Amino acid sequence: MIEIAPSILSADFARLGDAVAQAESAGAERIHIDVMDGHFVPNISMGPVVVQALRPVTSLPLEAHLMIDNPDRYIDAFIDAGTDIVIVHQENVPHLHRVIQQIREKGKQAGVALNPGTPVHLLDSVFAELDIVLAMTVNPGFSGQKFIPSVIPKITEIRNRISAGNLDCDLEVDGGINDETGRKAVSAGANVLVAATAIFKHSGGIAAGIQSLRRQSEAKDILV
Ligand code: DX5
Ligand code: ZN
């Protein structure tokens, strides 16, 4: 089954609780929270206080995508605020194994994200420890960017690794996901679709955005 993870980066921040409640009613499986520090990525977004504010609003898992330097310093704060899933980036974590253990020892799910330019083999020695691999399909920093099609073979490569190892690991894609690119990503092997613009800026509203993504990504006549 495909999971839809609305990224609140494109939600109406003045009505964030309502936006998340609507996403939950429309059948979203998790809420994706993009954390940016103005160093690892050029943009600044939100911190643990947002997780804390949303925790009572939804029973869905809250997923923090940490696009920040020194994520190990902030993991406990995000978990204490109510985060269920913590995703760090391979590119700026020298002690990746330790950070994954830090997350799992707290009983939370651990994920690692790969930028479009980062090869899959850099995860070789930690792959079996991961609950999630997130393939970035844009360069991180902003919502509303265009899907990078050259990431598609990498999605398949990650799916093959998960299958070959018989691993219990989600494969998420994040960036420029809409009805068309979501379908391509699922066809390549993704099982979790992160989307901000396609959901929170959908002309028919949040529920319509989620339903459309799900319908298209689960369509039988998949065209790549
Ligand atoms: C990008 C973030 C994404 C972003 C997705 O750095 O990690 O989660 O919010 O936005 P859209 O779906 O608009 O590309
Ligand atoms: Zn994200």
GROMACS .gro file of N, CA and C in nm, residues 3 20 24 29-33 48 51-52 54-66 75-87 100 102-111 131-132 170 172:
model
  156
    3GLU      N    1   0.175   0.500   0.103
    3GLU     CA    2   0.145   0.595   0.210
    3GLU      C    3   0.166   0.738   0.159
   20VAL      N    4  -0.348   2.015   0.937
   20VAL     CA    5  -0.308   1.878   0.973
   20VAL      C    6  -0.431   1.792   1.002
   24GLU      N    7  -0.538   1.450   0.805
   24GLU     CA    8  -0.566   1.322   0.873
   24GLU      C    9  -0.704   1.270   0.830
   29GLU      N   10  -0.123   0.918   0.594
   29GLU     CA   11  -0.070   0.818   0.686
   29GLU      C   12   0.034   0.873   0.784
   30ARG      N   13   0.100   0.982   0.749
   30ARG     CA   14   0.198   1.044   0.840
   30ARG      C   15   0.209   1.191   0.803
   31ILE      N   16   0.261   1.272   0.895
   31ILE     CA   17   0.280   1.415   0.868
   31ILE      C   18   0.429   1.443   0.864
   32HIS      N   19   0.471   1.505   0.754
   32HIS     CA   20   0.613   1.530   0.728
   32HIS      C   21   0.647   1.675   0.764
   33ILE      N   22   0.747   1.690   0.851
   33ILE     CA   23   0.783   1.823   0.902
   33ILE      C   24   0.926   1.855   0.857
   48PRO      N   25   1.140   2.216   1.705
   48PRO     CA   26   1.061   2.125   1.789
   48PRO      C   27   0.930   2.186   1.840
   51VAL      N   28   0.643   2.075   1.636
   51VAL     CA   29   0.605   1.936   1.666
   51VAL      C   30   0.521   1.933   1.794
   52GLN      N   31   0.567   2.004   1.893
   52GLN     CA   32   0.496   2.009   2.022
   52GLN      C   33   0.353   2.063   2.004
   54LEU      N   34   0.171   2.049   1.732
   54LEU     CA   35   0.089   1.959   1.650
   54LEU      C   36   0.058   1.828   1.719
   55ARG      N   37   0.139   1.791   1.818
   55ARG     CA   38   0.124   1.658   1.880
   55ARG      C   39  -0.019   1.631   1.931
   56PRO      N   40  -0.081   1.727   2.000
   56PRO     CA   41  -0.219   1.699   2.046
   56PRO      C   42  -0.324   1.706   1.936
   57VAL      N   43  -0.287   1.757   1.820
   57VAL     CA   44  -0.385   1.781   1.714
   57VAL      C   45  -0.411   1.655   1.630
   58THR      N   46  -0.313   1.563   1.627
   58THR     CA   47  -0.325   1.448   1.539
   58THR      C   48  -0.273   1.321   1.607
   59SER      N   49  -0.331   1.208   1.567
   59SER     CA   50  -0.277   1.081   1.615
   59SER      C   51  -0.184   1.019   1.512
   60LEU      N   52  -0.166   1.086   1.399
   60LEU     CA   53  -0.075   1.032   1.296
   60LEU      C   54   0.070   1.042   1.342
   61PRO      N   55   0.156   0.952   1.293
   61PRO     CA   56   0.300   0.968   1.321
   61PRO      C   57   0.351   1.102   1.267
   62LEU      N   58   0.433   1.168   1.346
   62LEU     CA   59   0.498   1.293   1.302
   62LEU      C   60   0.641   1.260   1.263
   63GLU      N   61   0.677   1.301   1.142
   63GLU     CA   62   0.806   1.266   1.085
   63GLU      C   63   0.889   1.393   1.068
   64ALA      N   64   1.003   1.402   1.135
   64ALA     CA   65   1.089   1.521   1.122
   64ALA      C   66   1.200   1.493   1.022
   65HIS      N   67   1.203   1.571   0.916
   65HIS     CA   68   1.307   1.561   0.813
   65HIS      C   69   1.409   1.670   0.844
   66LEU      N   70   1.520   1.629   0.905
   66LEU     CA   71   1.617   1.726   0.957
   66LEU      C   72   1.719   1.766   0.850
   75ILE      N   73   1.817   1.582   1.804
   75ILE     CA   74   1.730   1.464   1.795
   75ILE      C   75   1.647   1.447   1.922
   76ASP      N   76   1.709   1.457   2.037
   76ASP     CA   77   1.635   1.437   2.163
   76ASP      C   78   1.524   1.541   2.178
   77ALA      N   79   1.552   1.664   2.139
   77ALA     CA   80   1.450   1.770   2.151
   77ALA      C   81   1.331   1.740   2.061
   78PHE      N   82   1.358   1.691   1.942
   78PHE     CA   83   1.247   1.658   1.852
   78PHE      C   84   1.167   1.539   1.905
   79ILE      N   85   1.237   1.440   1.959
   79ILE     CA   86   1.166   1.322   2.012
   79ILE      C   87   1.086   1.362   2.137
   80ASP      N   88   1.147   1.439   2.223
   80ASP     CA   89   1.075   1.482   2.344
   80ASP      C   90   0.951   1.565   2.310
   81ALA      N   91   0.955   1.635   2.198
   81ALA     CA   92   0.840   1.717   2.156
   81ALA      C   93   0.728   1.632   2.095
   82GLY      N   94   0.759   1.505   2.064
   82GLY     CA   95   0.653   1.418   2.011
   82GLY      C   96   0.678   1.360   1.873
   83THR      N   97   0.802   1.368   1.826
   83THR     CA   98   0.835   1.313   1.694
   83THR      C   99   0.843   1.161   1.700
   84ASP      N  100   0.783   1.094   1.600
   84ASP     CA  101   0.784   0.948   1.595
   84ASP      C  102   0.892   0.893   1.501
   85ILE      N  103   0.925   0.972   1.400
   85ILE     CA  104   1.018   0.928   1.296
   85ILE      C  105   1.118   1.041   1.274
   86VAL      N  106   1.248   1.007   1.279
   86VAL     CA  107   1.350   1.110   1.258
   86VAL      C  108   1.434   1.071   1.136
   87ILE      N  109   1.443   1.164   1.042
   87ILE     CA  110   1.521   1.141   0.920
   87ILE      C  111   1.636   1.242   0.917
  100ILE      N  112   2.188   0.689   1.404
  100ILE     CA  113   2.075   0.596   1.385
  100ILE      C  114   2.046   0.523   1.517
  102GLN      N  115   2.111   0.634   1.813
  102GLN     CA  116   2.057   0.736   1.906
  102GLN      C  117   1.905   0.747   1.889
  103ILE      N  118   1.859   0.741   1.766
  103ILE     CA  119   1.715   0.751   1.738
  103ILE      C  120   1.644   0.622   1.781
  104ARG      N  121   1.703   0.508   1.746
  104ARG     CA  122   1.635   0.379   1.773
  104ARG      C  123   1.635   0.345   1.922
  105GLU      N  124   1.739   0.388   1.992
  105GLU     CA  125   1.741   0.362   2.137
  105GLU      C  126   1.628   0.433   2.209
  106LYS      N  127   1.577   0.538   2.147
  106LYS     CA  128   1.463   0.609   2.206
  106LYS      C  129   1.331   0.549   2.159
  107GLY      N  130   1.339   0.436   2.088
  107GLY     CA  131   1.218   0.367   2.045
  107GLY      C  132   1.151   0.431   1.925
  108LYS      N  133   1.225   0.513   1.851
  108LYS     CA  134   1.166   0.583   1.735
  108LYS      C  135   1.223   0.526   1.605
  109GLN      N  136   1.153   0.555   1.496
  109GLN     CA  137   1.201   0.507   1.366
  109GLN      C  138   1.309   0.600   1.312
  110ALA      N  139   1.410   0.538   1.250
  110ALA     CA  140   1.523   0.615   1.197
  110ALA      C  141   1.528   0.605   1.045
  111GLY      N  142   1.547   0.721   0.983
  111GLY     CA  143   1.560   0.724   0.837
  111GLY      C  144   1.681   0.805   0.795
  131ASP      N  145   1.490   0.218   0.911
  131ASP     CA  146   1.346   0.200   0.895
  131ASP      C  147   1.297   0.268   0.767
  132ILE      N  148   1.373   0.368   0.723
  132ILE     CA  149   1.333   0.448   0.606
  132ILE      C  150   1.456   0.492   0.529
  170ASP      N  151   1.091   0.141   0.466
  170ASP     CA  152   1.013   0.221   0.373
  170ASP      C  153   1.105   0.295   0.277
  172GLU      N  154   1.087   0.633   0.076
  172GLU     CA  155   1.013   0.758   0.055
  172GLU      C  156   1.076   0.838  -0.057
   0.00000   0.00000   0.00000
